[in-house]
Short mmCIF file of C-alpha atoms in Angstrom, two decimals:
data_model
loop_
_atom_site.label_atom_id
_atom_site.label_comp_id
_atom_site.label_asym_id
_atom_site.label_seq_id
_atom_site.Cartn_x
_atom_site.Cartn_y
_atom_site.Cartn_z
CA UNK V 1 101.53 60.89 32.14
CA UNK V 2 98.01 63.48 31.48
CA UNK V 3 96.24 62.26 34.15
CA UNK V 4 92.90 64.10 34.01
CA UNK V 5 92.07 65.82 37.24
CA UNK V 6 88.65 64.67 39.77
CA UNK V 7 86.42 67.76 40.97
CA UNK V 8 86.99 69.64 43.53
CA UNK V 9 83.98 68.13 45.34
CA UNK V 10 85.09 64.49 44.85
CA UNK V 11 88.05 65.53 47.07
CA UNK V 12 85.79 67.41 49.46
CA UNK V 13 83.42 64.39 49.80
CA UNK V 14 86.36 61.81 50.67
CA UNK V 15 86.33 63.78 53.69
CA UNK V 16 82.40 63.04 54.82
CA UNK V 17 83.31 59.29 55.44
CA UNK V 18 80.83 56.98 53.19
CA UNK V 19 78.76 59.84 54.33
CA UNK V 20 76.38 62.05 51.82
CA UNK V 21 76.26 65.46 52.89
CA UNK V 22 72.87 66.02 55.15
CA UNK V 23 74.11 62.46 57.08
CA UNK V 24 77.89 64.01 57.61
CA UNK V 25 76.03 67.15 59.43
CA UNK V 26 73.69 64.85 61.40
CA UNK V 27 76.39 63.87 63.57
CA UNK V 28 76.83 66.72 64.80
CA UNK V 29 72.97 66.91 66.51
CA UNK V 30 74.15 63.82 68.67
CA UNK V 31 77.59 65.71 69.87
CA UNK V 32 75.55 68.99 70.92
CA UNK V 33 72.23 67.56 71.95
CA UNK V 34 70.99 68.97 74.98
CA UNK V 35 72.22 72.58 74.19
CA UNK V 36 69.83 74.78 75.67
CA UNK V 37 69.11 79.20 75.60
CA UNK V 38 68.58 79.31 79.14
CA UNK V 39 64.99 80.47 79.48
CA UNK V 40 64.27 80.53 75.52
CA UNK V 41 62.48 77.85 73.98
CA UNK V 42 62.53 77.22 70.21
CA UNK V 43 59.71 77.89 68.28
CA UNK V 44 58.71 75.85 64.78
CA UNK V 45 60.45 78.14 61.83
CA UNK V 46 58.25 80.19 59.54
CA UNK V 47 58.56 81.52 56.20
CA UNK V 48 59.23 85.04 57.21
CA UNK V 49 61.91 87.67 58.28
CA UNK V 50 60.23 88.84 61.12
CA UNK V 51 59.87 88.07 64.28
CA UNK V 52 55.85 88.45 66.27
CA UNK V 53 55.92 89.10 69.75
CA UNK V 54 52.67 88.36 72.29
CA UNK V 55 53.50 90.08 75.57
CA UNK V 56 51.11 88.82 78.14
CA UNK V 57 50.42 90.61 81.24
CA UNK V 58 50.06 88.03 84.25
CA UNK V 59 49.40 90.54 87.15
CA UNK V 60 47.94 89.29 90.52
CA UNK V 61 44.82 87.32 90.69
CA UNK V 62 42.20 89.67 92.13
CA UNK V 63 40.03 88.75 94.76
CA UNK V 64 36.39 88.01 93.83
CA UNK V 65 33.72 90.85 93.88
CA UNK V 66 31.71 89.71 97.16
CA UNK V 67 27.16 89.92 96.07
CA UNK V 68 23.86 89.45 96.94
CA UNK V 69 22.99 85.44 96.18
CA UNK V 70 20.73 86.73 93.54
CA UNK V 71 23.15 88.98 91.68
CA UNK V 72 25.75 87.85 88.96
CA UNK V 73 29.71 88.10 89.32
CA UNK V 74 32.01 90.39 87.55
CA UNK V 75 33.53 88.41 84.25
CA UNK V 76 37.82 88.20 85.30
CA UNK V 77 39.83 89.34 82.61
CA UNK V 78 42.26 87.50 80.89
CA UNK V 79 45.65 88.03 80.34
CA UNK V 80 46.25 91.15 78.23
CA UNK V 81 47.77 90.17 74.81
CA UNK V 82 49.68 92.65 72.94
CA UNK V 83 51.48 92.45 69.64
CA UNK V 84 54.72 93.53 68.34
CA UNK V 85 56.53 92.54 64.73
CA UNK V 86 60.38 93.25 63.66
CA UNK V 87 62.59 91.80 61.47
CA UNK V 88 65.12 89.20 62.20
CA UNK V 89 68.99 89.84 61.03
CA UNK V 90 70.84 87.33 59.10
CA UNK V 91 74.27 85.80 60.52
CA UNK V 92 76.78 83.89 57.97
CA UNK V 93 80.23 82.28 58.26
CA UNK V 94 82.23 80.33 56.14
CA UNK V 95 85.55 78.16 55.92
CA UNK V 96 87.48 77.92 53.13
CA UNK V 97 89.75 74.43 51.86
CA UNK V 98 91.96 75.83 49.36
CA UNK V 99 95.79 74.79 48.10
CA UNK V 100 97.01 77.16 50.41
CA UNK V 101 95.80 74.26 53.17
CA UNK V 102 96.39 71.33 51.11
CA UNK V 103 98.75 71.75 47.99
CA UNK V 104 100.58 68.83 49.06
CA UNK V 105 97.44 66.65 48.57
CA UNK V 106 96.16 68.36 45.29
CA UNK V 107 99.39 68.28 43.83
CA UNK V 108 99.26 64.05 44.36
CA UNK V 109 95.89 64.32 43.31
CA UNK V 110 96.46 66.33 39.85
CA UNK V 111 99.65 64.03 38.93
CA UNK V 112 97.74 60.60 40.21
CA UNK V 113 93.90 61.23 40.20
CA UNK V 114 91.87 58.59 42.53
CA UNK V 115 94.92 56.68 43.28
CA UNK V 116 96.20 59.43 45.34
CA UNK V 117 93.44 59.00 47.39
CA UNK V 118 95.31 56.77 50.53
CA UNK V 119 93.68 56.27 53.52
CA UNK V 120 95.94 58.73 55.03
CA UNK V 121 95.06 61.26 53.03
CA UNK V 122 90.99 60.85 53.61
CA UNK V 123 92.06 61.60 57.22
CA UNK V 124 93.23 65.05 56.54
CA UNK V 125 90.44 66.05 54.39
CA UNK V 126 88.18 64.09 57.36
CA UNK V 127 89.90 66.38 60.08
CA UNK V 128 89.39 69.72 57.70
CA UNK V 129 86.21 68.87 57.08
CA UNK V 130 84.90 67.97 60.63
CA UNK V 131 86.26 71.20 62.00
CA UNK V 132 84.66 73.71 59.03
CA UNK V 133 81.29 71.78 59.85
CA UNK V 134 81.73 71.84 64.11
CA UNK V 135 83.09 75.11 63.99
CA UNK V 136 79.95 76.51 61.55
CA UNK V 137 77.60 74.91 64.26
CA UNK V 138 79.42 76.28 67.18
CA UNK V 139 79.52 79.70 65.43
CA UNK V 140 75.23 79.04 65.58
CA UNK V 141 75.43 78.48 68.94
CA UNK V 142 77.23 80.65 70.04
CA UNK V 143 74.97 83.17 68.38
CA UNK V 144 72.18 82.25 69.81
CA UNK V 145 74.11 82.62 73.42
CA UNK V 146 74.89 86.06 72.87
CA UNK V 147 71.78 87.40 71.35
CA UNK V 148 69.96 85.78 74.26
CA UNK V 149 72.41 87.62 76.68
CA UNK V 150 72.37 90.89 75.03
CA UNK V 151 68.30 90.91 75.26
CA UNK V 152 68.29 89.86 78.89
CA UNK V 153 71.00 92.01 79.94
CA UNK V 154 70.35 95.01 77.79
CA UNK V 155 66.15 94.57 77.12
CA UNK V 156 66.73 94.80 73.25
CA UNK V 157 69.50 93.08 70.11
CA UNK V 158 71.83 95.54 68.90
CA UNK V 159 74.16 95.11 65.79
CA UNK V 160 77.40 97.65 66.51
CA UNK V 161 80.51 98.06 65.47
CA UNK V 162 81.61 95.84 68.68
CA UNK V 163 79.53 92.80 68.13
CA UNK V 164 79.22 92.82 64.61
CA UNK V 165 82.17 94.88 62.99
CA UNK V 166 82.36 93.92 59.60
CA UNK V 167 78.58 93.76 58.66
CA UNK V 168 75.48 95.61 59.74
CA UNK V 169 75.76 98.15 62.37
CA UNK V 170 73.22 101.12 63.95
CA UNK V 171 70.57 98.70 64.06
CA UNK V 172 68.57 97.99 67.40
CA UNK V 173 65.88 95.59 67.72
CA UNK V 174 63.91 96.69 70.65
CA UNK V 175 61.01 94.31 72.55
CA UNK V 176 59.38 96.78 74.65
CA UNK V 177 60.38 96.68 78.03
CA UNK V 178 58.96 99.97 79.87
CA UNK V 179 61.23 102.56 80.84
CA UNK V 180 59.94 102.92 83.80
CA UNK V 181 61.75 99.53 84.15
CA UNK V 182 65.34 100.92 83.54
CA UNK V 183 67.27 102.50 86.47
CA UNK V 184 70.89 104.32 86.21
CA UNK V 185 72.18 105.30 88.94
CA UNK V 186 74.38 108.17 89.59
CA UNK V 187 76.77 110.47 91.29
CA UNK V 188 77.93 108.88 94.43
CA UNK V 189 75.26 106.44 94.32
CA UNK V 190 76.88 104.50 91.99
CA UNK V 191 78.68 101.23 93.18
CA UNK V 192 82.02 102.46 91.43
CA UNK V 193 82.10 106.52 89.71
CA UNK V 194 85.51 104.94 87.74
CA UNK V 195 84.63 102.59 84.92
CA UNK V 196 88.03 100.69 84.46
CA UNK V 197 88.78 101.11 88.32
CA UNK V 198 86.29 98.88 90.66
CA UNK V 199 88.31 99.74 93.57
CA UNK V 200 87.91 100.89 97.70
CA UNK V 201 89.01 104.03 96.45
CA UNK V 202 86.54 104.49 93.61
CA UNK V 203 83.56 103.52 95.50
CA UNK V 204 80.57 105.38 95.42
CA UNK V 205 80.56 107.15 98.79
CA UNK V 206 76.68 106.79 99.42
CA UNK V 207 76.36 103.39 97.36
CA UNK V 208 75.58 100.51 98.89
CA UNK V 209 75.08 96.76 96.78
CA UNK V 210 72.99 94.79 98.86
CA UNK V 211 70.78 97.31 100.35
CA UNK V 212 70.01 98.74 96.60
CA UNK V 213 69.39 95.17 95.63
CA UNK V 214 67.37 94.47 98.69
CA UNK V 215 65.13 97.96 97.84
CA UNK V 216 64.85 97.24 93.65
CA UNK V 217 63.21 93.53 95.02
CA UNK V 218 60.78 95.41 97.25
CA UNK V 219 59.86 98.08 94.76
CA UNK V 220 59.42 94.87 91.96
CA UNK V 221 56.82 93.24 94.49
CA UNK V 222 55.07 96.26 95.75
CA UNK V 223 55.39 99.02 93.67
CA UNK V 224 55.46 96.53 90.02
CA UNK V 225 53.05 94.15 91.73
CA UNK V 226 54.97 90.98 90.13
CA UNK V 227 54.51 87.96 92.25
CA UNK V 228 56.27 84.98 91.03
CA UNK V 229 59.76 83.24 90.96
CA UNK V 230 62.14 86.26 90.72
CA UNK V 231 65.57 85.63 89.16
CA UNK V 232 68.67 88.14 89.48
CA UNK V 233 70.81 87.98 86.54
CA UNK V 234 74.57 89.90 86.90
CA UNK V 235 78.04 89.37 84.84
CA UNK V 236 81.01 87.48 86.62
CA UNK V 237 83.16 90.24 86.31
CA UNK V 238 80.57 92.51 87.89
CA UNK V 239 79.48 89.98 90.51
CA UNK V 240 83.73 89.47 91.28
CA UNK V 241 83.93 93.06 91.84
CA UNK V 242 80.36 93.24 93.53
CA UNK V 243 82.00 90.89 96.25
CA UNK V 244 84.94 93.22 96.94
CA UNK V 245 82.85 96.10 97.55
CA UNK V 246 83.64 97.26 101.20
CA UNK V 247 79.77 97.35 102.17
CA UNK V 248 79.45 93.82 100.55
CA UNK V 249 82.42 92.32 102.98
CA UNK V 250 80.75 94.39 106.03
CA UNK V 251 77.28 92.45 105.62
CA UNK V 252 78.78 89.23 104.97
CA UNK V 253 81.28 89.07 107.13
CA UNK V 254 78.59 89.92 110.09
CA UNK V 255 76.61 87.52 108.52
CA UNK V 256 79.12 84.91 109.02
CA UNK V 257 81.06 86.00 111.51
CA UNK V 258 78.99 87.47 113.99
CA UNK V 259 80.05 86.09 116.58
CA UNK V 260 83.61 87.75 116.16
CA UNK V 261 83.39 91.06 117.60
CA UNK V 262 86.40 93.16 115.75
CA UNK V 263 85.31 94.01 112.49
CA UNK V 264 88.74 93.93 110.84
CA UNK V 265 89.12 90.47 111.62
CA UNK V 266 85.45 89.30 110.52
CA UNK V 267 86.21 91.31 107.19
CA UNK V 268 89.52 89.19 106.65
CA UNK V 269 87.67 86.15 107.74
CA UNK V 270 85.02 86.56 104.68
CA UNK V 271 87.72 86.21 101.90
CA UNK V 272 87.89 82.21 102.81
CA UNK V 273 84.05 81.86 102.37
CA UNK V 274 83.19 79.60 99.17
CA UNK V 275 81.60 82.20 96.70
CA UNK V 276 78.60 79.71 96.48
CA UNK V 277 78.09 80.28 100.04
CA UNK V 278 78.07 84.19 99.82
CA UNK V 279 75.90 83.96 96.93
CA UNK V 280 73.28 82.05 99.10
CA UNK V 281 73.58 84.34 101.88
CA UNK V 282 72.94 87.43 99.67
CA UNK V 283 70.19 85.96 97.23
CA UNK V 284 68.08 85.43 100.84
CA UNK V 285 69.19 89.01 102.11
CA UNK V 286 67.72 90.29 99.01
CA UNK V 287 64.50 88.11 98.81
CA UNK V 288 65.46 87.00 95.46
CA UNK V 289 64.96 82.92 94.39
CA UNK V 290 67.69 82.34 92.29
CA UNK V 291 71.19 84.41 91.21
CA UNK V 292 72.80 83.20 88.32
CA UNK V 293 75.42 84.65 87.54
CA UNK V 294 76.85 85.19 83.30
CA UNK V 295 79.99 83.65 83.05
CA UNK V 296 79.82 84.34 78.91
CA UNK V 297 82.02 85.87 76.13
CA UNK V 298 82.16 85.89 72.48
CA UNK V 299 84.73 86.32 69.92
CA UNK V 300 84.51 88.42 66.67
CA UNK V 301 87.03 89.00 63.54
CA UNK V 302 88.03 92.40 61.93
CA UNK V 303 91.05 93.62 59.88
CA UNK V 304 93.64 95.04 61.48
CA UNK V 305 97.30 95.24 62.01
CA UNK V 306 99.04 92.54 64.91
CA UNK V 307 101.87 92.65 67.04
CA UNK V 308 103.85 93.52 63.95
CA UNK V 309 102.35 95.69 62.58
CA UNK V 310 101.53 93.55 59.78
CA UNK V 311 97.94 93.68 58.58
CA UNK V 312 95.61 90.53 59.55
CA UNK V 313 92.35 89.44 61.02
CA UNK V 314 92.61 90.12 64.63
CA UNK V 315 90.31 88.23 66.71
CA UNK V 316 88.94 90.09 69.94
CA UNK V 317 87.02 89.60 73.00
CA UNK V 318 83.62 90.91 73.81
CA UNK V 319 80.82 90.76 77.10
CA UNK V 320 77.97 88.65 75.94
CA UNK V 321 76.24 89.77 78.95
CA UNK V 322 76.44 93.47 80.06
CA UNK V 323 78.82 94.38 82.84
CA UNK V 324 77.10 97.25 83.69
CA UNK V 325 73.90 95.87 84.30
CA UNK V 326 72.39 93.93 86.96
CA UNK V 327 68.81 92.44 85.71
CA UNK V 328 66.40 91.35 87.75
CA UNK V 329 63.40 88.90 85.55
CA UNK V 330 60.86 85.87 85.95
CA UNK V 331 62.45 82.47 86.66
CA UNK V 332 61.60 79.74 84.34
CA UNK V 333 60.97 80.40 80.76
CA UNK V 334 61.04 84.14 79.11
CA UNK V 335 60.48 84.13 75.74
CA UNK V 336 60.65 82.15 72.34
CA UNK V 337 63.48 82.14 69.66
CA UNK V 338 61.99 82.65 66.61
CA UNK V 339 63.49 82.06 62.74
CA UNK V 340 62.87 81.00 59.66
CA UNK V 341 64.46 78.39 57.40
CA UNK V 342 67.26 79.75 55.19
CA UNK V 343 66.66 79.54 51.17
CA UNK V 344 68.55 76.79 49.62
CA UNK V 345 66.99 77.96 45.97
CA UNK V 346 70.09 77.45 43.18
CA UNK V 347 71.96 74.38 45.40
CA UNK V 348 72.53 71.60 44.04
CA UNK V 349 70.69 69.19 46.25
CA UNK V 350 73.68 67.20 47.53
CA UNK V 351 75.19 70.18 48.89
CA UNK V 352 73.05 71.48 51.00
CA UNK V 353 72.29 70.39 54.59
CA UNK V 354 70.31 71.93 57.31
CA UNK V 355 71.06 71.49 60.91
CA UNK V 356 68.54 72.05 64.12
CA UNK V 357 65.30 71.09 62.71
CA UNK V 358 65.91 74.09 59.04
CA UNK V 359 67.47 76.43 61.88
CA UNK V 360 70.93 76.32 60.61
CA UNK V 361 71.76 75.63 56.64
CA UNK V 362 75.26 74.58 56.05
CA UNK V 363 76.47 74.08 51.95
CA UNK V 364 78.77 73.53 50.03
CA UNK V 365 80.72 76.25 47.09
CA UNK V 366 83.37 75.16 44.73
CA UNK V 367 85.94 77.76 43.08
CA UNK V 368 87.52 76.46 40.41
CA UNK V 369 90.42 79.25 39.71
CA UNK V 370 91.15 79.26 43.42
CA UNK V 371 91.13 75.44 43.45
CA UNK V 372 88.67 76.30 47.02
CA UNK V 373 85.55 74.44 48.44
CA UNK V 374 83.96 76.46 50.83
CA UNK V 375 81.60 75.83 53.19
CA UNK V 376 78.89 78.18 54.27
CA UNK V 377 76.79 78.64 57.36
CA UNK V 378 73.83 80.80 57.21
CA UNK V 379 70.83 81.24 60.13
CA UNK V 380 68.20 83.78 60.89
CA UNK V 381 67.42 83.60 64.75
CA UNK V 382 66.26 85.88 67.40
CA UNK V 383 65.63 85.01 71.29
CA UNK V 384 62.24 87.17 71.86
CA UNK V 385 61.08 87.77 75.21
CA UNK V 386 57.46 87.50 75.96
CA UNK V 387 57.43 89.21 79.24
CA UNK V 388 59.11 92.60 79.04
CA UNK V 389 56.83 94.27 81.60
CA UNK V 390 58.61 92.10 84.09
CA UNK V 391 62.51 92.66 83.03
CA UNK V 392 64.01 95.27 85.42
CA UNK V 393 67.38 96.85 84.55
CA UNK V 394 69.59 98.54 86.46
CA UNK V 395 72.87 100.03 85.52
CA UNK V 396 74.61 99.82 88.63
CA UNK V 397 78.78 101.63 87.85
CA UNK V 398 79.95 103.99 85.60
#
């Protein structure tokens, strides 16, 4: 029997469930609704590759200027606006369905055409389907999560050959921060002078965690004049080793355990305190109103060799959030993310979708030699902070 074969995208769509297209991604904005960039808010998209920052200036509120009854005030001056422009960097990702994944299926498909088609077999193409399209809208996500990270932890977006190994690199987006805003410490001053060793042994012999924090909130209020809520941000790793630190254990275990006179045994008391606990006690030692601490990592893809020494795509782990740095910025919200809508020029209309409002366009790609249908994500997204006069940095180890 010549039975002639169906497209490749009739087989794709018996995986959407009765569903066009734009209604199959749709789903997905019920499953991940209420996803937030903590202290980013989204802004409409526009029709440009570039990003325009407004950094306001909120200073105190001066006191008036005291006159005769006859005489006229001084006019108050606004908030100082400033401008700033850059571009905004393109991210893409795409999955592949190809006979490598489901000969079995094409083969009943090219010797039986739409009969093949069994309920059974819509499930499979259902379950490919759904995790190409979740996994292209995590991929956005997750994005956004580590840009936002990098620019709060680090005060600008850069594209390396850590974060982003097989595409752009040497580019760094910068927003301004002053710096006179940036500290580094060094020498002995430094909570550990060993980068991979955050031990008692390789502790600065003159540093001291709280007290520094305690000091960089003082000189923020006096010396910066900022006067609202003031969040610390810090890495879990960092903030894990932060709580070893011998000086940390001293303070809080005096804290807590005051009342015990021998220091060894307050010290050895501290390490059954609930971290939530210590992290109260020290966000009110330092004067700070809220510690959060980054509990983040992302995931990238290069070629490489595994355990075999057989070449592949090796999957490795990187810090969304610096673990250097310990960041010190307004509470509440920071900054805008900013975008515009991806072209969709040349689709066919019934493969193209856009997720988030035009954030996020998702589409479909047939190969016919490879017998593939891929599908593509593609987003252009940047978390821009609007207050870089009040981010404070401060790279804290070696």
């Amino acid at each position: 029997m010549n039975t002639n074969p169906i497209g490749l995208f009739t087989v794709f769509d018996n995986g959407l469930g009765g569903l066009d297209w734009q209604g199959w991604v749709d789903k997905y904005l019920e499953k991940y609704d209420g996803i937030q960039i903590d202290g980013f808010e989204f802004s409409p998209t526009s029709i440009s590759y570039t990003f325009a920052q407004l950094i306001a200036s909120t200073g105190a509120t001066a006191l008036p200027t005291w006159v005769d009854p006859e005489s006229p005030g001084y006019e108050a001056a606004l908030r100082e606006l400033s401008g700033k422009t850059g571009n905004i960097p393109t991210g893409k990702r795409f999955y592949k369905f190809n006979r490598t994944i489901i000969n079995e299926q094409l083969q009943l498909i090219q010797r039986y055409g739409n009969a093949a088609l069994t309920p059974e077999m819509e499930d499979v193409f259902m379950g490919l389907v759904d995790e190409g399209t979740d996994g292209l809208v995590k991929m956005y996500y997750n994005a956004l999560t580590h840009i936002r990270n990098q620019v709060v932890s680090k005060g600008q977006f850069s594209l390396t050959s850590v974060n982003n190994p097989r595409g752009l690199q040497g580019i760094d987006i910068l927003f301004g921060v002053p710096d006179g805003n940036k500290e580094t410490l060094t020498g002995q001053s430094r909570w550990w002078t060993d980068a991979s060793n955050h031990d008692t042994a390789h502790e600065g012999t003159s540093s001291d965690p709280i007290t520094y924090l305690q000091n960089r909130v003082k000189w923020i209020r006096r010396v910066k004049h900022y006067q609202g809520g003031l969040k610390m941000e810090i890495s879990q790793d960092l903030w894990d080793d932060m709580l070893g630190h011998s000086k940390v254990i001293a303070r809080l275990a005096n804290k807590f355990f005051a009342s015990v006179v021998d220091g060894n045994v307050r010290a050895d008391l501290i390490k059954d305190v609930d971290d939530d606990a210590k992290k109260e006690a020290i966000r009110k030692m330092i004067k700070a109103d809220e510690i959060v601490v980054r509990d983040t990592y992302a995931f990238v893809e290069a070629p490489g060799t595994d355990s075999n020494g057989d070449p592949d795509i090796i999957t490795t782990q990187i810090d969304n959030f610096d673990p250097k740095n310990v960041v010190f910025l307004p509470t509440g919200c920071v900054g805008d993310i900013q975008g515009v809508k991806p072209l969709s020029v040349g689709y066919e209309p019934e493969h193209v979708a856009y997720y988030d409002e035009g954030r996020l366009l998702l589409t479909q790609r047939a190969n016919q030699k490879t017998h593939s249908v891929y599908i593509e994500g593609e987003f252009a997204q940047l978390c821009v902070p609007s207050v870089p006069q009040w981010m404070f940095y401060s790279t804290v180890t070696a």
